[in-house]
PDB file of C-alpha atoms in Angstrom:
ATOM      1  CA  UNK A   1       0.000   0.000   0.000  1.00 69.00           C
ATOM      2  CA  UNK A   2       1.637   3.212  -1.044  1.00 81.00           C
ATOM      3  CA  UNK A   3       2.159   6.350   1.693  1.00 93.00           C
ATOM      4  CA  UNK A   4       1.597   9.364   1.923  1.00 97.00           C
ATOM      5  CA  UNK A   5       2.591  11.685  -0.966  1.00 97.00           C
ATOM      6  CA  UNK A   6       3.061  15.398  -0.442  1.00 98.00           C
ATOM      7  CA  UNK A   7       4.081  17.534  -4.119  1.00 97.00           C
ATOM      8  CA  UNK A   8       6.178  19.334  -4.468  1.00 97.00           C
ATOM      9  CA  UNK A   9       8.762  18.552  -2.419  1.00 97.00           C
ATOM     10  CA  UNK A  10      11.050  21.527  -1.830  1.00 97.00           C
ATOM     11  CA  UNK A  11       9.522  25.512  -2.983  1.00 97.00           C
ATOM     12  CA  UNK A  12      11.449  28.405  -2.685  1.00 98.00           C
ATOM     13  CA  UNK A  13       8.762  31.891  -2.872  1.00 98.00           C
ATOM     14  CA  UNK A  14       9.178  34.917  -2.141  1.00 98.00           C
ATOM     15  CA  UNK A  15       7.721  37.218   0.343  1.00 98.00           C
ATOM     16  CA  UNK A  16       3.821  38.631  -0.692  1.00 98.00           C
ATOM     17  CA  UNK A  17       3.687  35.971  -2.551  1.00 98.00           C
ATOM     18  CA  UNK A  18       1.002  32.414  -2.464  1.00 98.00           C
ATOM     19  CA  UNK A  19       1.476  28.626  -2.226  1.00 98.00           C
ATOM     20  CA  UNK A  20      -0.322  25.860  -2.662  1.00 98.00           C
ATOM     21  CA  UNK A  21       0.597  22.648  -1.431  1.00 98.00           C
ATOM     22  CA  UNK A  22      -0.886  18.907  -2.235  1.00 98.00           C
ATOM     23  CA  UNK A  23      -1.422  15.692  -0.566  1.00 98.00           C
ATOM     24  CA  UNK A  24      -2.938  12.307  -1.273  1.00 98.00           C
ATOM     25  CA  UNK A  25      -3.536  10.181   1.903  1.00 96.00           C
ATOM     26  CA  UNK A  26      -3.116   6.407   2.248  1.00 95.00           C
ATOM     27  CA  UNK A  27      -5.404   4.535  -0.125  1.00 93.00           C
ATOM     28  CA  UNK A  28      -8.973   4.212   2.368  1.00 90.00           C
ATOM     29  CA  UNK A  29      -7.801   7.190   4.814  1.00 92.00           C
ATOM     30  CA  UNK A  30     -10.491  10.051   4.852  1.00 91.00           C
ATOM     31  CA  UNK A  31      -8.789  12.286   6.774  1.00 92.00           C
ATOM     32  CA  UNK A  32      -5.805  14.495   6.533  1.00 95.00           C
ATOM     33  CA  UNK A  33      -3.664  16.580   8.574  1.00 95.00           C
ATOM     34  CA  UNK A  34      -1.812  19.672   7.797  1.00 98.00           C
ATOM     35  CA  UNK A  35       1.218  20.368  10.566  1.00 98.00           C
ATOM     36  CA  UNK A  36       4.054  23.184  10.444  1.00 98.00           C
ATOM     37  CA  UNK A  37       7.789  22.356  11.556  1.00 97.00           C
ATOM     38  CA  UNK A  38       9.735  24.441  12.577  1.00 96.00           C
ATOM     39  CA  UNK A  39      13.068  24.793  14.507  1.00 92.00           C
ATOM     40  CA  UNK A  40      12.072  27.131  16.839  1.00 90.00           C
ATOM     41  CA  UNK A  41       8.591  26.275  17.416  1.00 93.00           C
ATOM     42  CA  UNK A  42       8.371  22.318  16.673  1.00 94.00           C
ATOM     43  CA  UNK A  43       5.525  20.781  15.072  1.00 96.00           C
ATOM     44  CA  UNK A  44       2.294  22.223  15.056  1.00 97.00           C
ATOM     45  CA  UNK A  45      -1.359  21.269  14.204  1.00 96.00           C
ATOM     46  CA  UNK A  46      -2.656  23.578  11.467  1.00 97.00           C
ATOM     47  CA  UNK A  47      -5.610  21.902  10.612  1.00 94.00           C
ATOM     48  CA  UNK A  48      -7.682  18.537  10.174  1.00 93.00           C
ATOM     49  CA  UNK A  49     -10.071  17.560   7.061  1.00 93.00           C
ATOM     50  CA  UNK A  50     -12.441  14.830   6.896  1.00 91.00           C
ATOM     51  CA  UNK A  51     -15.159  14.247   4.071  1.00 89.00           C
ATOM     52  CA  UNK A  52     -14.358  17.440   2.381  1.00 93.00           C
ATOM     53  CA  UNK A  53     -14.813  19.169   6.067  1.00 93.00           C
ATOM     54  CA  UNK A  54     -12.418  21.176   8.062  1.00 93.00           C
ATOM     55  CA  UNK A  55     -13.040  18.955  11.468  1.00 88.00           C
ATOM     56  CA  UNK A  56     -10.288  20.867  13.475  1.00 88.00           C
ATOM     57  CA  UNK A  57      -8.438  23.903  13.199  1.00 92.00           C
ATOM     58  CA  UNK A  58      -5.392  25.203  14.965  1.00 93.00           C
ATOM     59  CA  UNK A  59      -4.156  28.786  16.107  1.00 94.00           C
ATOM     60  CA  UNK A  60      -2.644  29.791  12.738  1.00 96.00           C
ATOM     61  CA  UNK A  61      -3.695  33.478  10.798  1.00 96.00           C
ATOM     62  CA  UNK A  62      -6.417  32.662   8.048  1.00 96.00           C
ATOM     63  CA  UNK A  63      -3.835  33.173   5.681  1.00 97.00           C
ATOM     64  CA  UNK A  64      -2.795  29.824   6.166  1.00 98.00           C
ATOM     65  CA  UNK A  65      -6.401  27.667   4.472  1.00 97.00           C
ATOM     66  CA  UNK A  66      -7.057  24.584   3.465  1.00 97.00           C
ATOM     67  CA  UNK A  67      -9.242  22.302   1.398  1.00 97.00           C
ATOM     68  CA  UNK A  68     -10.328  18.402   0.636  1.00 97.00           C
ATOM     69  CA  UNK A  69     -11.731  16.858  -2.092  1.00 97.00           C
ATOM     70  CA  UNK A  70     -14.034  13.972  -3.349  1.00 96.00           C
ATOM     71  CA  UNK A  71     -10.995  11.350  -3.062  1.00 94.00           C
ATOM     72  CA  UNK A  72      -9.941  12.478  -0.160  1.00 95.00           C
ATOM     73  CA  UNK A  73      -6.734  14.206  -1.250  1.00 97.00           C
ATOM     74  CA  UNK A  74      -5.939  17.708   0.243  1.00 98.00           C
ATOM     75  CA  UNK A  75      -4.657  20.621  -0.623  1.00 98.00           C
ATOM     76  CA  UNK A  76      -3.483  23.483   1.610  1.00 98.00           C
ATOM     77  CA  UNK A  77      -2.744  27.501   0.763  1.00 98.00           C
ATOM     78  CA  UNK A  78      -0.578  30.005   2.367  1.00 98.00           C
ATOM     79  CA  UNK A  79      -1.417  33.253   0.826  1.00 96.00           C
ATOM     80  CA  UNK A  80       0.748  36.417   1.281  1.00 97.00           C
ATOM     81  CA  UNK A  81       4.096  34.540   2.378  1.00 98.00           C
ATOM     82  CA  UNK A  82       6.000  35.993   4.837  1.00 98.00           C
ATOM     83  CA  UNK A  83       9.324  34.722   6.075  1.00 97.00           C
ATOM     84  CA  UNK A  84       8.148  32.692   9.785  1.00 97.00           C
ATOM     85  CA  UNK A  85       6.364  30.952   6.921  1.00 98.00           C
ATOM     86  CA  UNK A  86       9.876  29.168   6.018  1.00 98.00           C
ATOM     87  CA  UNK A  87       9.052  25.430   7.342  1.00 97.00           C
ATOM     88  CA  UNK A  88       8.644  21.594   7.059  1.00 97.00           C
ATOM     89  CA  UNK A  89       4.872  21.167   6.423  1.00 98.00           C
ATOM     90  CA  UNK A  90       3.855  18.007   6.945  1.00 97.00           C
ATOM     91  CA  UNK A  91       0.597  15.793   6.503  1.00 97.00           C
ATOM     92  CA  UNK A  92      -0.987  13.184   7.869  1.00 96.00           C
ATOM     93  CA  UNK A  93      -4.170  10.565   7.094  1.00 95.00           C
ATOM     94  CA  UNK A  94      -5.913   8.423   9.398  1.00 91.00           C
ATOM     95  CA  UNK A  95      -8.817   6.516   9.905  1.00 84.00           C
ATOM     96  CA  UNK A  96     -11.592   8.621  10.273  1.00 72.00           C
ATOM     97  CA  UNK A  97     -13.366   7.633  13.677  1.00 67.00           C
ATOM     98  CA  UNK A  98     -11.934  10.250  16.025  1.00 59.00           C
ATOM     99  CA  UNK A  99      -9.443   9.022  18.535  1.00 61.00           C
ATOM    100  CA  UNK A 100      -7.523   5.624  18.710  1.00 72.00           C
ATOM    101  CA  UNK A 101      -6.491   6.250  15.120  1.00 81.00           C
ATOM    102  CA  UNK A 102      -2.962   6.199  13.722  1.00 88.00           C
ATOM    103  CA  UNK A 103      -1.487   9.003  11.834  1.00 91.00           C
ATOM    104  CA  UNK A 104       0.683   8.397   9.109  1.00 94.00           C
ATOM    105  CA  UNK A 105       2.769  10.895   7.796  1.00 96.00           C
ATOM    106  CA  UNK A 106       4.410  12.082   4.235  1.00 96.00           C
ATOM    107  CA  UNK A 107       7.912  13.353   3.674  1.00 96.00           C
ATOM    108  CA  UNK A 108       6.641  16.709   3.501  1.00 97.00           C
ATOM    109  CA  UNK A 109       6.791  19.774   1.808  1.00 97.00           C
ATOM    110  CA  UNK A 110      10.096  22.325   2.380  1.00 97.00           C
ATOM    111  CA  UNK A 111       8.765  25.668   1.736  1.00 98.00           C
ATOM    112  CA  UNK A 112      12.069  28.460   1.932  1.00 98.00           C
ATOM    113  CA  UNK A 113      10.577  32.365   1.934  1.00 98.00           C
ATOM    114  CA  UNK A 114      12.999  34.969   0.872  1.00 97.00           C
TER     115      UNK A 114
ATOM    116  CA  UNK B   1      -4.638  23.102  26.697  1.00 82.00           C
ATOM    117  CA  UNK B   2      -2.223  20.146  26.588  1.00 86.00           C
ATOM    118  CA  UNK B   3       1.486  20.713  26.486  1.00 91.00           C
ATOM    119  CA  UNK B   4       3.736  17.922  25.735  1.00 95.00           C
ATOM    120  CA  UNK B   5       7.206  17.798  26.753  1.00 96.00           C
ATOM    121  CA  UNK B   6      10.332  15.842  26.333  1.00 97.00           C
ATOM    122  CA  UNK B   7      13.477  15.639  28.319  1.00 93.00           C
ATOM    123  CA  UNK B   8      16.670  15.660  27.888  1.00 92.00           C
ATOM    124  CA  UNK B   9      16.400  17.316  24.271  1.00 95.00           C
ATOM    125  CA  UNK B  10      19.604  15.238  23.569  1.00 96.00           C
ATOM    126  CA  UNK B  11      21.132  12.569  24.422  1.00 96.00           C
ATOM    127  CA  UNK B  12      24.204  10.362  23.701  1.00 97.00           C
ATOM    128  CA  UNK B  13      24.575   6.876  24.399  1.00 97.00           C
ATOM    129  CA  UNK B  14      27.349   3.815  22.973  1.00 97.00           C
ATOM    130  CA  UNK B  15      26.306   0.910  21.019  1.00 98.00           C
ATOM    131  CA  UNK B  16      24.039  -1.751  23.154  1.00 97.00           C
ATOM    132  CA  UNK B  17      23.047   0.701  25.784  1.00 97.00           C
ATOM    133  CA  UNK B  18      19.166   0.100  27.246  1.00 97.00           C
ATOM    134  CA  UNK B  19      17.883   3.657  26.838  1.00 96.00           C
ATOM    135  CA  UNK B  20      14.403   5.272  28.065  1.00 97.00           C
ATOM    136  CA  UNK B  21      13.017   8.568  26.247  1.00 97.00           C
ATOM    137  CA  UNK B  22      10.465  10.661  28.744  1.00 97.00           C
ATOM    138  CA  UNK B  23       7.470  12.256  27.414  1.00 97.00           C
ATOM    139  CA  UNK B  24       5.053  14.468  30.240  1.00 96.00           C
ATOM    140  CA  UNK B  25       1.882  16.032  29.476  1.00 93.00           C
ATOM    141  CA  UNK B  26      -0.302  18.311  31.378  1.00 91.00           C
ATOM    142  CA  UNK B  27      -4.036  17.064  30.565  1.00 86.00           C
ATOM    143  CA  UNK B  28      -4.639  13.617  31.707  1.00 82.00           C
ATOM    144  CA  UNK B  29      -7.359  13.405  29.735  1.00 84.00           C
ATOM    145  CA  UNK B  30      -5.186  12.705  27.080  1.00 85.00           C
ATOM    146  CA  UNK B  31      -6.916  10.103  25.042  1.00 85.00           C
ATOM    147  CA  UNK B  32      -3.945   7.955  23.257  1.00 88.00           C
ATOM    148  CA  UNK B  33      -0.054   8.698  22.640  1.00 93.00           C
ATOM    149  CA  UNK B  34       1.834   7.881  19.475  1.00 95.00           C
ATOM    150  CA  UNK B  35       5.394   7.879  19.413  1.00 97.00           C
ATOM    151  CA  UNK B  36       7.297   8.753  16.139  1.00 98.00           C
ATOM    152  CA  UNK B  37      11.093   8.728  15.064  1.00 98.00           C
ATOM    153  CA  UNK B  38      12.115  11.170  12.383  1.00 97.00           C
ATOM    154  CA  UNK B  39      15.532  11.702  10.460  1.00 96.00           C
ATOM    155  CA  UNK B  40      16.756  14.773   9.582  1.00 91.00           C
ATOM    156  CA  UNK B  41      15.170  16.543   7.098  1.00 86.00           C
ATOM    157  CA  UNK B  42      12.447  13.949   6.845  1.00 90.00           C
ATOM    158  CA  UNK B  43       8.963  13.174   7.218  1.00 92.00           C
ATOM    159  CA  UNK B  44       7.612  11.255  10.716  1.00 96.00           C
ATOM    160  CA  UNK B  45       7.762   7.403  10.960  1.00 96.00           C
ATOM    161  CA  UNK B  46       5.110   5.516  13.402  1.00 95.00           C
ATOM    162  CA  UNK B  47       6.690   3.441  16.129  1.00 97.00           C
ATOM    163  CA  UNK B  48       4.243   2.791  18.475  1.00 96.00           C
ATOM    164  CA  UNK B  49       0.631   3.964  19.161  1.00 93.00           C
ATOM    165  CA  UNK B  50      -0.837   3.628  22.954  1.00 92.00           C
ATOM    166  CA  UNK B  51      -4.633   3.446  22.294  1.00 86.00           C
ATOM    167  CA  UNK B  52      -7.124   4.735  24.987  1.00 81.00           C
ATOM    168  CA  UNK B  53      -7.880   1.654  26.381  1.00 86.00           C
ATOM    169  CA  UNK B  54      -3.961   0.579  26.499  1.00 90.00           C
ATOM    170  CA  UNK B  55      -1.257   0.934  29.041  1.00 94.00           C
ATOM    171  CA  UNK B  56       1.986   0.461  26.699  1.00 95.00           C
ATOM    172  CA  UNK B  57       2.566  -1.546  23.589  1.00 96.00           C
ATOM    173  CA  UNK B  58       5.748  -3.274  21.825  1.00 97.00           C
ATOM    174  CA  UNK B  59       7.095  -3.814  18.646  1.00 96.00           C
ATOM    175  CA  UNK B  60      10.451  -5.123  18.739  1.00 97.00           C
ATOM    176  CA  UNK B  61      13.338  -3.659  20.507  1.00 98.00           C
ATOM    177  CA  UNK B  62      10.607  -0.734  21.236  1.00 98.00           C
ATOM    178  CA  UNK B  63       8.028  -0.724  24.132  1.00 98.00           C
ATOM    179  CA  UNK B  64       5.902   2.275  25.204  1.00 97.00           C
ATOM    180  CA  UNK B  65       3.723   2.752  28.116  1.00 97.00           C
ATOM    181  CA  UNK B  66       1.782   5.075  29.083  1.00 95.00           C
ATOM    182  CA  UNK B  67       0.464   6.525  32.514  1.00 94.00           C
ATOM    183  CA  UNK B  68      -2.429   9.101  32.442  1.00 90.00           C
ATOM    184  CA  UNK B  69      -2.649   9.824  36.123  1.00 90.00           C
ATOM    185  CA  UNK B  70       0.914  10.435  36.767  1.00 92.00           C
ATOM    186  CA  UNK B  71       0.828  12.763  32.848  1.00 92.00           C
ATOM    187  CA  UNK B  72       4.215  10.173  31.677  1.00 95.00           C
ATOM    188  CA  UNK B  73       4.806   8.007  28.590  1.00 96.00           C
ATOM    189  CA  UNK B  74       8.604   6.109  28.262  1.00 97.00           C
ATOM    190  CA  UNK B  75       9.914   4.895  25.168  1.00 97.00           C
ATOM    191  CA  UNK B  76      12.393   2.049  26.036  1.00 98.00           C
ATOM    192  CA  UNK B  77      14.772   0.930  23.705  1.00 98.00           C
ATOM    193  CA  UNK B  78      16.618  -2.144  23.902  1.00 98.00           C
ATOM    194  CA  UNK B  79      20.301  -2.848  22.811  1.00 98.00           C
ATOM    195  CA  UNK B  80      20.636   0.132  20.644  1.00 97.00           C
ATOM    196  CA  UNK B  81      22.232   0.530  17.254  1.00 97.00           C
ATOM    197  CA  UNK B  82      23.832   3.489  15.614  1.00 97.00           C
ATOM    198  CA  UNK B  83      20.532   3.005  12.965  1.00 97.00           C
ATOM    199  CA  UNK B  84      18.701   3.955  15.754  1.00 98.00           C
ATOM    200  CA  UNK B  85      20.452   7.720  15.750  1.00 98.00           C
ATOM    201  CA  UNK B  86      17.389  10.299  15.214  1.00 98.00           C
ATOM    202  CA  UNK B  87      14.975  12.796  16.921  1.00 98.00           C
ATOM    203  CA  UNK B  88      12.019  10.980  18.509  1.00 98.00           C
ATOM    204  CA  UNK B  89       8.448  12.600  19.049  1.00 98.00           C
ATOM    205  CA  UNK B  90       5.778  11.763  21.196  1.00 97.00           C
ATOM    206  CA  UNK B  91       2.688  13.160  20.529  1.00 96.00           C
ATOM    207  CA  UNK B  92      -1.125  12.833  22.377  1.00 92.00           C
ATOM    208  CA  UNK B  93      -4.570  13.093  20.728  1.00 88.00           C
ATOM    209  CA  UNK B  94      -7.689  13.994  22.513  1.00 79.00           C
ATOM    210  CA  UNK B  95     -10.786  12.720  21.518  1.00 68.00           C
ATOM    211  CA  UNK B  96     -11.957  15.593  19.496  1.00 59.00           C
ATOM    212  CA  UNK B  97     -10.364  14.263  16.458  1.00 67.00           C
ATOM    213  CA  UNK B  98      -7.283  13.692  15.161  1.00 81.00           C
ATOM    214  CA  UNK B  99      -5.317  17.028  15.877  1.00 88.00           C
ATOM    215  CA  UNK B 100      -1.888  15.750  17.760  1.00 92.00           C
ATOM    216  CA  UNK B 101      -0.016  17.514  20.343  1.00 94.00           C
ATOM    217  CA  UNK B 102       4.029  17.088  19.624  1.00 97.00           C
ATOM    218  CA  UNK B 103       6.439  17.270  22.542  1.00 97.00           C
ATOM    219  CA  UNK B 104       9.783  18.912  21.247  1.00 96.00           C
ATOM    220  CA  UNK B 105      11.526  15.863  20.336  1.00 97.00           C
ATOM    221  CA  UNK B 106      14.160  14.289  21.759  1.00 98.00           C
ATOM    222  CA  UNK B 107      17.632  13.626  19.410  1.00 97.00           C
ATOM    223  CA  UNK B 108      19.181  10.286  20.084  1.00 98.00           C
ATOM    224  CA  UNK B 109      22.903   9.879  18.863  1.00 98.00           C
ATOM    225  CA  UNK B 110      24.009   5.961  19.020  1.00 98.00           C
ATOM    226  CA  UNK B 111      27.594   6.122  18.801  1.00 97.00           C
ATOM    227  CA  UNK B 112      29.497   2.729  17.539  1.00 95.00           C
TER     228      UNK B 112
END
């Protein structure tokens, strides 16, 4: 059974700027994950999708959005870069019962602002 | 609000050392606690998960408990190997969903 695939890999922007990044869960996983990495503040829940829903959402600026489609893959948007943007982002699909489910996660996405 | 944290943030060991990793959290209400092991510059790889209704679980040279009333989870592992070098995570989920809580990681360095 394949991972979790995040695209692209590595994006350099530049500040004002947008970005849009992608992933597709583990074949049968409805929900995904979005979760920022950084070295000074570690990894942190930006928000959860599940049937096309937002199910969770953590304390980031609305710049930061995100959405789901029909097949469960996910797609998440940082509009109007700024540099504390610069991180690992990182996603994750589960089962979709909330609680004793395992997250899996992709390789993630290395986004560089300059 | 939970917090998660891990200490030491380092640590150094030799070759064939038993080692435990410490994760606290503040909320025992915490529903279940996965631990995860990530290289640098990588994604997160699943070691164990500690389900709601469980007190630690194993999986090789790993074993995980977990103690709600006292806020700890361990990670022990046995007879380490240099492939073992990495930062491990632990994180807990409550039972709103799926959103994890990551302590800051703990980097293990298995020297030969």
């Amino acid at each position: 059974k394949a991972g979790v695939t995040q695209t692209p890999r590595y994006l350099i922007k530049t500040r004002g700027q947008q970005v849009t990044l992608s992933c597709s869960p583990i074949s049968g996983h409805r929900s995904v994950s979005w979760y920022q990495q950084t070295p000074g503040q570690g990894l942190q829940f930006l928000f959860e999708y599940f049937s096309e829903t937002q199910r969770n959402k953590g304390n980031f600026p609305g710049r930061f959005s995100g959405r789901q489609f029909s097949n469960s893959r996910s797609e998440m948007n940082v509009s109007t870069l700024e540099l504390g943007d610069s991180a690992l982002y990182l996603c994750a699909s589960s089962l979709p019962n909330q609680g004793d489910n395992e997250q899996y996660f992709g390789p993630g996405t290395r986004l560089t602002v300059t | 609000k939970q917090e998660v944290t891990q200490i030491p943030a380092a640590l150094s060991v030799p070759e064939g050392e038993n080692l435990v990793l410490n994760c606290s959290f503040t909320d025992s209400a915490i529903y279940n606690l996965q631990w995860f092991r990530q290289d640098p510059g990588k994604g997160l790889t699943s070691l164990l998960l500690i389900q709601s209704s469980q007190r630690e679980q194993t999986s090789g040279r790993l074993n995980a408990s977990l103690d709600k009333s006292s806020g700890r989870s361990t990670l022990y592992i046995a007879a380490s190997q240099p492939g073992d070098s990495a930062t491990y995570l632990c994180a807990g989920s409550n039972n709103a969903g799926n959103m994890l809580t990551f302590g800051g990681g703990t980097r293990l360095m298995v020297k030969p």
